[in-house]
Amino acid sequence: MSAEGAAGDQAPEYVPEKVKKAEKKLEENPYDLDAWSILIREAQNQPIDKARKTYERLVAQFPSSGRFWKLYIEAEIKAKNYDKVEKLFQRCLMKVLHIDLWKCYLSYVRETKGKLPSYKEKMAQAYDFALDKIGMEIMSYQIWVDYINFLKGVEAVGSYAENQRITAVRRVYQRGCVNPMINIEQLWRDYNKYEEGINIHLAKKMIEDRSRDYMNARRVAKEYETVMKGLDRNAPSVPPQNTPQEAQQVDMWKKYIQWEKSNPLRTEDQTLITKRVMFAYEQCLLVLGHHPDIWYEAAQYLEQSSKLLAEKGDMNNAKLFSDEAANIYERAISTLLKKNMLLYFAYADYEESRMKYEKVHSIYNRLLAIEDIDPTL
């Protein structure tokens, strides 16, 4: 007899009353966070094979919630289902730039790949990848420090290997010391000590050369801290509620994005400015992904940046940002805003301006295929 047949003969499974009530609430409102928290608590007390269905529903409903992805991943890690863990990371890491999710990824690599002969390379790649994606986060200090300590701990035999290690450690320190974040002062002090420990005479010049950029980043870090204060960055993304609290959060997110657009680092590097602004948009969309105006503004901003870079002759980054703008529209209409007509029109318009006529055609076809939209509009 098949397992399913055997299961079918058993008494129906007991479902606690509070879970039944929560499920009923979710039928009425799939975004009811109180109801979800009851289901999450229930799932956390179940074996993963039983709870997996709940976690899958959770991340399908809230695909941009770093907190919910992390809960799911931690449950699979606890059960040592490493194949499943890696697939989950592949599904969410690149789209969900959430600091705690990325820290979870790094600790997973650290704890599960330690016995591999290629561990050092794998770990260094994971840190580089993380800093590239989430190094601009105001709370990223611990990742920088962990990477530096990891590099310092790598065995180096002979002067060539020793020099290579020094260069690698120095490179991360120097990147970190000009990156606005909380605790940047501590990183700078540690860097000074590190250079002095290698060569006291050369250290003075090395430190002087970087001092101005560090002071600039430290100034920006203070502003960054102020502008982020009060933002609820763990809130799952839900459709607009039109409450005063929501209006206040939207306003604060827009202020943070505006602050990044004002180029607080006073840099001439348009690519860096664009990356910082887009990081702000990405953080905002994790929480406000159901707000079409924010997706639209993000795509518009990339389009403007792309034109600016093209005028300056930087065709590579111009193309990169131009494609990224299309990608923003694509992500919006293929995830949370599948039925937002204005985004389809804006997307088609944008691709038409890039003379991608086949793409325009396919965007309109996708719009017409949506069942409950009036095609005569």
Coordinates of N, CA and C in Angstrom, one line a residue, residues 61-182:
Q61 N 3.6 34.6 0.0 CA 2.8 35.8 0.3 C 3.6 37.0 0.5
F62 N 4.8 36.8 1.1 CA 5.7 37.9 1.4 C 7.1 37.6 0.8
P63 N 7.2 37.7 -0.5 CA 8.5 37.2 -1.1 C 9.7 38.2 -0.8
S64 N 9.4 39.4 -0.3 CA 10.5 40.3 0.0 C 10.9 40.4 1.4
S65 N 10.3 39.5 2.3 CA 10.6 39.6 3.7 C 11.8 38.8 4.1
G66 N 12.9 39.5 4.4 CA 14.1 38.8 4.8 C 13.9 38.0 6.1
R67 N 13.1 38.6 6.9 CA 12.8 37.9 8.2 C 12.1 36.5 8.0
F68 N 11.2 36.5 7.1 CA 10.4 35.3 6.9 C 11.3 34.2 6.1
W69 N 12.1 34.7 5.1 CA 13.0 33.7 4.5 C 14.0 33.1 5.5
K70 N 14.4 34.0 6.4 CA 15.4 33.5 7.3 C 14.8 32.5 8.3
L71 N 13.6 32.7 8.7 CA 12.9 31.7 9.6 C 12.8 30.3 8.9
Y72 N 12.5 30.4 7.6 CA 12.3 29.1 6.8 C 13.7 28.5 6.7
I73 N 14.7 29.3 6.3 CA 16.0 28.7 6.1 C 16.6 28.1 7.4
E74 N 16.4 28.8 8.5 CA 16.9 28.3 9.8 C 16.3 27.0 10.2
A75 N 15.0 26.8 9.8 CA 14.3 25.6 10.1 C 14.9 24.4 9.3
E76 N 15.3 24.7 8.0 CA 15.9 23.7 7.2 C 17.4 23.4 7.7
I77 N 18.1 24.4 8.1 CA 19.4 24.3 8.6 C 19.4 23.4 9.9
K78 N 18.4 23.6 10.8 CA 18.3 22.9 12.0 C 18.1 21.4 11.7
A79 N 17.4 21.1 10.6 CA 17.2 19.7 10.2 C 18.3 19.2 9.3
K80 N 19.4 20.0 9.1 CA 20.5 19.6 8.3 C 20.1 19.3 6.9
N81 N 19.1 19.9 6.4 CA 18.7 19.7 4.9 C 19.5 20.7 4.1
Y82 N 20.8 20.5 3.9 CA 21.6 21.5 3.3 C 21.3 21.7 1.8
D83 N 20.9 20.6 1.1 CA 20.5 20.8 -0.3 C 19.4 21.8 -0.4
K84 N 18.4 21.6 0.5 CA 17.2 22.5 0.5 C 17.6 23.9 0.8
V85 N 18.5 24.1 1.8 CA 19.0 25.4 2.2 C 19.6 26.1 1.1
E86 N 20.5 25.5 0.3 CA 21.2 26.1 -0.8 C 20.1 26.6 -1.9
K87 N 19.1 25.7 -2.1 CA 18.1 26.1 -3.1 C 17.3 27.3 -2.6
L88 N 17.1 27.4 -1.3 CA 16.3 28.5 -0.7 C 17.2 29.8 -0.9
F89 N 18.5 29.7 -0.5 CA 19.3 30.9 -0.7 C 19.3 31.4 -2.2
Q90 N 19.4 30.4 -3.1 CA 19.3 30.8 -4.5 C 18.1 31.5 -4.9
R91 N 17.0 31.2 -4.2 CA 15.7 31.8 -4.5 C 15.6 33.2 -4.0
C92 N 16.3 33.5 -2.8 CA 16.0 34.8 -2.2 C 17.2 35.8 -2.1
L93 N 18.4 35.3 -2.0 CA 19.5 36.2 -1.7 C 19.6 37.4 -2.6
M94 N 19.6 37.2 -3.9 CA 19.9 38.3 -4.8 C 18.7 39.3 -4.8
K95 N 17.5 38.9 -4.4 CA 16.4 39.8 -4.5 C 16.1 40.4 -3.2
V96 N 16.5 39.8 -2.1 CA 16.2 40.3 -0.7 C 17.5 40.7 0.0
L97 N 17.8 42.0 -0.2 CA 19.1 42.5 0.4 C 18.8 43.0 1.8
H98 N 18.6 41.9 2.6 CA 18.3 42.2 4.0 C 19.5 41.7 4.9
I99 N 20.0 42.6 5.7 CA 21.2 42.3 6.4 C 21.2 41.0 7.2
D100 N 20.1 40.7 7.9 CA 20.1 39.5 8.8 C 20.1 38.2 7.9
L101 N 19.4 38.3 6.8 CA 19.4 37.2 5.9 C 20.8 36.9 5.3
W102 N 21.5 38.0 5.0 CA 22.9 37.8 4.4 C 23.9 37.3 5.5
K103 N 23.7 37.8 6.8 CA 24.5 37.3 7.9 C 24.3 35.8 8.1
C104 N 23.0 35.4 7.9 CA 22.6 34.0 8.0 C 23.3 33.1 6.9
Y105 N 23.4 33.7 5.7 CA 24.1 33.0 4.6 C 25.5 32.9 4.9
L106 N 26.2 33.9 5.4 CA 27.6 33.8 5.7 C 27.9 32.8 6.8
S107 N 27.1 32.8 7.8 CA 27.4 31.9 8.9 C 27.1 30.4 8.4
Y108 N 26.1 30.3 7.5 CA 25.9 28.9 6.9 C 27.1 28.5 6.1
V109 N 27.7 29.3 5.3 CA 28.9 28.9 4.5 C 30.0 28.6 5.5
R110 N 30.2 29.5 6.5 CA 31.3 29.3 7.5 C 31.2 27.9 8.2
E111 N 29.9 27.6 8.5 CA 29.7 26.4 9.4 C 29.7 25.1 8.6
T112 N 29.3 25.2 7.3 CA 29.1 23.9 6.5 C 30.2 23.6 5.5
K113 N 31.0 24.6 5.2 CA 32.0 24.4 4.1 C 33.4 24.3 4.7
G114 N 33.5 24.3 6.1 CA 34.8 24.4 6.7 C 35.7 23.2 6.4
K115 N 35.1 22.0 6.1 CA 36.0 20.8 5.9 C 36.4 20.7 4.4
L116 N 35.9 21.5 3.6 CA 36.2 21.4 2.1 C 37.6 21.9 1.9
P117 N 38.4 21.3 1.0 CA 39.7 21.8 0.6 C 39.7 23.2 0.1
S118 N 38.6 23.5 -0.6 CA 38.5 24.9 -1.2 C 37.8 25.9 -0.3
Y119 N 37.8 25.5 1.1 CA 37.0 26.4 2.0 C 37.4 27.9 2.0
K120 N 38.8 28.1 2.0 CA 39.2 29.5 2.1 C 38.8 30.3 0.9
E121 N 38.9 29.7 -0.3 CA 38.4 30.5 -1.5 C 36.9 30.7 -1.4
K122 N 36.2 29.6 -1.1 CA 34.7 29.7 -1.0 C 34.3 30.8 0.0
M123 N 34.9 30.8 1.1 CA 34.5 31.8 2.2 C 34.9 33.2 1.7
A124 N 36.1 33.4 1.1 CA 36.4 34.7 0.7 C 35.5 35.2 -0.4
Q125 N 35.1 34.3 -1.3 CA 34.1 34.6 -2.4 C 32.8 35.1 -1.8
A126 N 32.4 34.3 -0.7 CA 31.1 34.6 -0.1 C 31.1 36.0 0.6
Y127 N 32.2 36.3 1.2 CA 32.4 37.7 1.8 C 32.4 38.8 0.8
D128 N 33.2 38.5 -0.3 CA 33.2 39.6 -1.4 C 31.8 39.8 -2.0
F129 N 31.2 38.7 -2.2 CA 29.8 38.7 -2.8 C 28.9 39.5 -1.8
A130 N 29.0 39.2 -0.5 CA 28.1 39.9 0.4 C 28.4 41.4 0.5
L131 N 29.7 41.7 0.5 CA 30.0 43.2 0.6 C 29.6 43.9 -0.6
D132 N 29.7 43.2 -1.8 CA 29.3 43.9 -3.0 C 27.8 44.2 -3.0
K133 N 27.0 43.2 -2.4 CA 25.5 43.4 -2.4 C 25.0 44.2 -1.3
I134 N 25.6 44.0 -0.1 CA 25.0 44.6 1.1 C 26.0 45.4 1.9
G135 N 27.2 45.7 1.4 CA 28.2 46.4 2.1 C 27.8 47.9 2.4
M136 N 26.9 48.4 1.6 CA 26.4 49.8 1.9 C 25.4 49.9 3.0
E137 N 25.0 48.8 3.5 CA 24.0 48.8 4.6 C 24.6 49.5 5.8
I138 N 23.9 50.3 6.5 CA 24.4 51.1 7.7 C 24.8 50.1 8.8
M139 N 24.2 48.9 8.9 CA 24.6 47.9 9.9 C 25.5 46.9 9.5
S140 N 26.3 47.1 8.4 CA 27.2 46.1 7.9 C 28.5 45.9 8.5
Y141 N 28.8 46.7 9.5 CA 30.1 46.7 10.2 C 30.6 45.3 10.5
Q142 N 29.7 44.5 11.1 CA 30.1 43.1 11.6 C 30.6 42.3 10.4
I143 N 30.0 42.4 9.2 CA 30.4 41.6 8.0 C 31.9 42.0 7.6
W144 N 32.1 43.4 7.6 CA 33.5 43.8 7.3 C 34.5 43.3 8.3
V145 N 34.2 43.3 9.6 CA 35.1 42.9 10.6 C 35.3 41.3 10.5
D146 N 34.2 40.6 10.3 CA 34.3 39.2 10.2 C 35.2 38.8 9.0
Y147 N 35.1 39.5 7.9 CA 35.9 39.2 6.7 C 37.4 39.5 7.0
I148 N 37.7 40.6 7.7 CA 39.0 41.0 8.0 C 39.6 39.9 8.9
N149 N 38.9 39.5 10.0 CA 39.4 38.5 10.9 C 39.6 37.2 10.2
F150 N 38.7 36.8 9.3 CA 38.9 35.6 8.5 C 40.2 35.6 7.7
L151 N 40.4 36.8 7.0 CA 41.7 36.9 6.2 C 42.9 36.9 7.1
K152 N 42.8 37.5 8.3 CA 44.0 37.5 9.2 C 44.3 36.1 9.7
G153 N 43.2 35.3 9.7 CA 43.4 33.9 10.3 C 43.9 32.9 9.2
V154 N 43.9 33.3 7.9 CA 44.3 32.4 6.9 C 45.8 32.1 7.0
E155 N 46.2 30.9 7.0 CA 47.6 30.5 7.2 C 48.4 31.0 6.0
A156 N 49.6 31.6 6.3 CA 50.4 32.1 5.2 C 51.9 31.6 5.5
V157 N 52.4 30.7 4.6 CA 53.7 30.2 4.8 C 54.6 30.9 3.8
G158 N 55.7 31.5 4.3 CA 56.7 32.2 3.4 C 56.3 33.6 3.2
S159 N 57.3 34.4 2.8 CA 57.1 35.9 2.7 C 56.1 36.3 1.6
Y160 N 56.1 35.5 0.5 CA 55.2 35.8 -0.6 C 53.7 35.7 -0.1
A161 N 53.4 34.6 0.5 CA 52.1 34.3 1.0 C 51.7 35.4 2.1
E162 N 52.7 35.7 2.9 CA 52.5 36.7 4.0 C 52.1 38.1 3.4
N163 N 52.8 38.4 2.3 CA 52.6 39.7 1.6 C 51.2 39.7 1.0
Q164 N 50.8 38.6 0.4 CA 49.5 38.4 -0.2 C 48.4 38.6 0.8
R165 N 48.6 38.0 2.0 CA 47.6 38.2 3.1 C 47.5 39.6 3.5
I166 N 48.6 40.3 3.7 CA 48.6 41.7 4.1 C 47.9 42.5 3.1
T167 N 48.1 42.3 1.8 CA 47.4 43.0 0.7 C 45.9 42.8 0.8
A168 N 45.5 41.5 1.0 CA 44.1 41.2 1.1 C 43.4 41.9 2.3
V169 N 44.1 41.8 3.4 CA 43.5 42.5 4.6 C 43.4 44.0 4.5
R170 N 44.5 44.6 3.9 CA 44.5 46.0 3.7 C 43.4 46.5 2.8
R171 N 43.2 45.7 1.7 CA 42.2 46.0 0.7 C 40.8 46.1 1.4
V172 N 40.5 45.2 2.2 CA 39.2 45.2 2.9 C 39.1 46.4 3.9
Y173 N 40.1 46.6 4.7 CA 40.1 47.7 5.6 C 39.9 49.0 4.8
Q174 N 40.7 49.2 3.7 CA 40.6 50.5 3.0 C 39.2 50.7 2.4
R175 N 38.6 49.6 1.9 CA 37.2 49.8 1.4 C 36.3 50.1 2.5
G176 N 36.4 49.5 3.6 CA 35.5 49.7 4.8 C 35.6 51.0 5.4
C177 N 36.8 51.6 5.4 CA 37.0 52.9 6.1 C 36.5 54.1 5.4
V178 N 36.1 53.9 4.1 CA 35.5 55.0 3.4 C 34.0 54.7 3.1
N179 N 33.5 53.7 3.8 CA 32.1 53.3 3.6 C 31.2 53.7 4.8
P180 N 30.3 54.7 4.6 CA 29.6 55.2 5.8 C 28.7 54.1 6.5
M181 N 29.0 53.8 7.8 CA 28.2 52.8 8.5 C 28.4 53.1 10.0
I182 N 27.6 52.5 10.8 CA 27.7 52.6 12.3 C 29.0 51.8 12.6

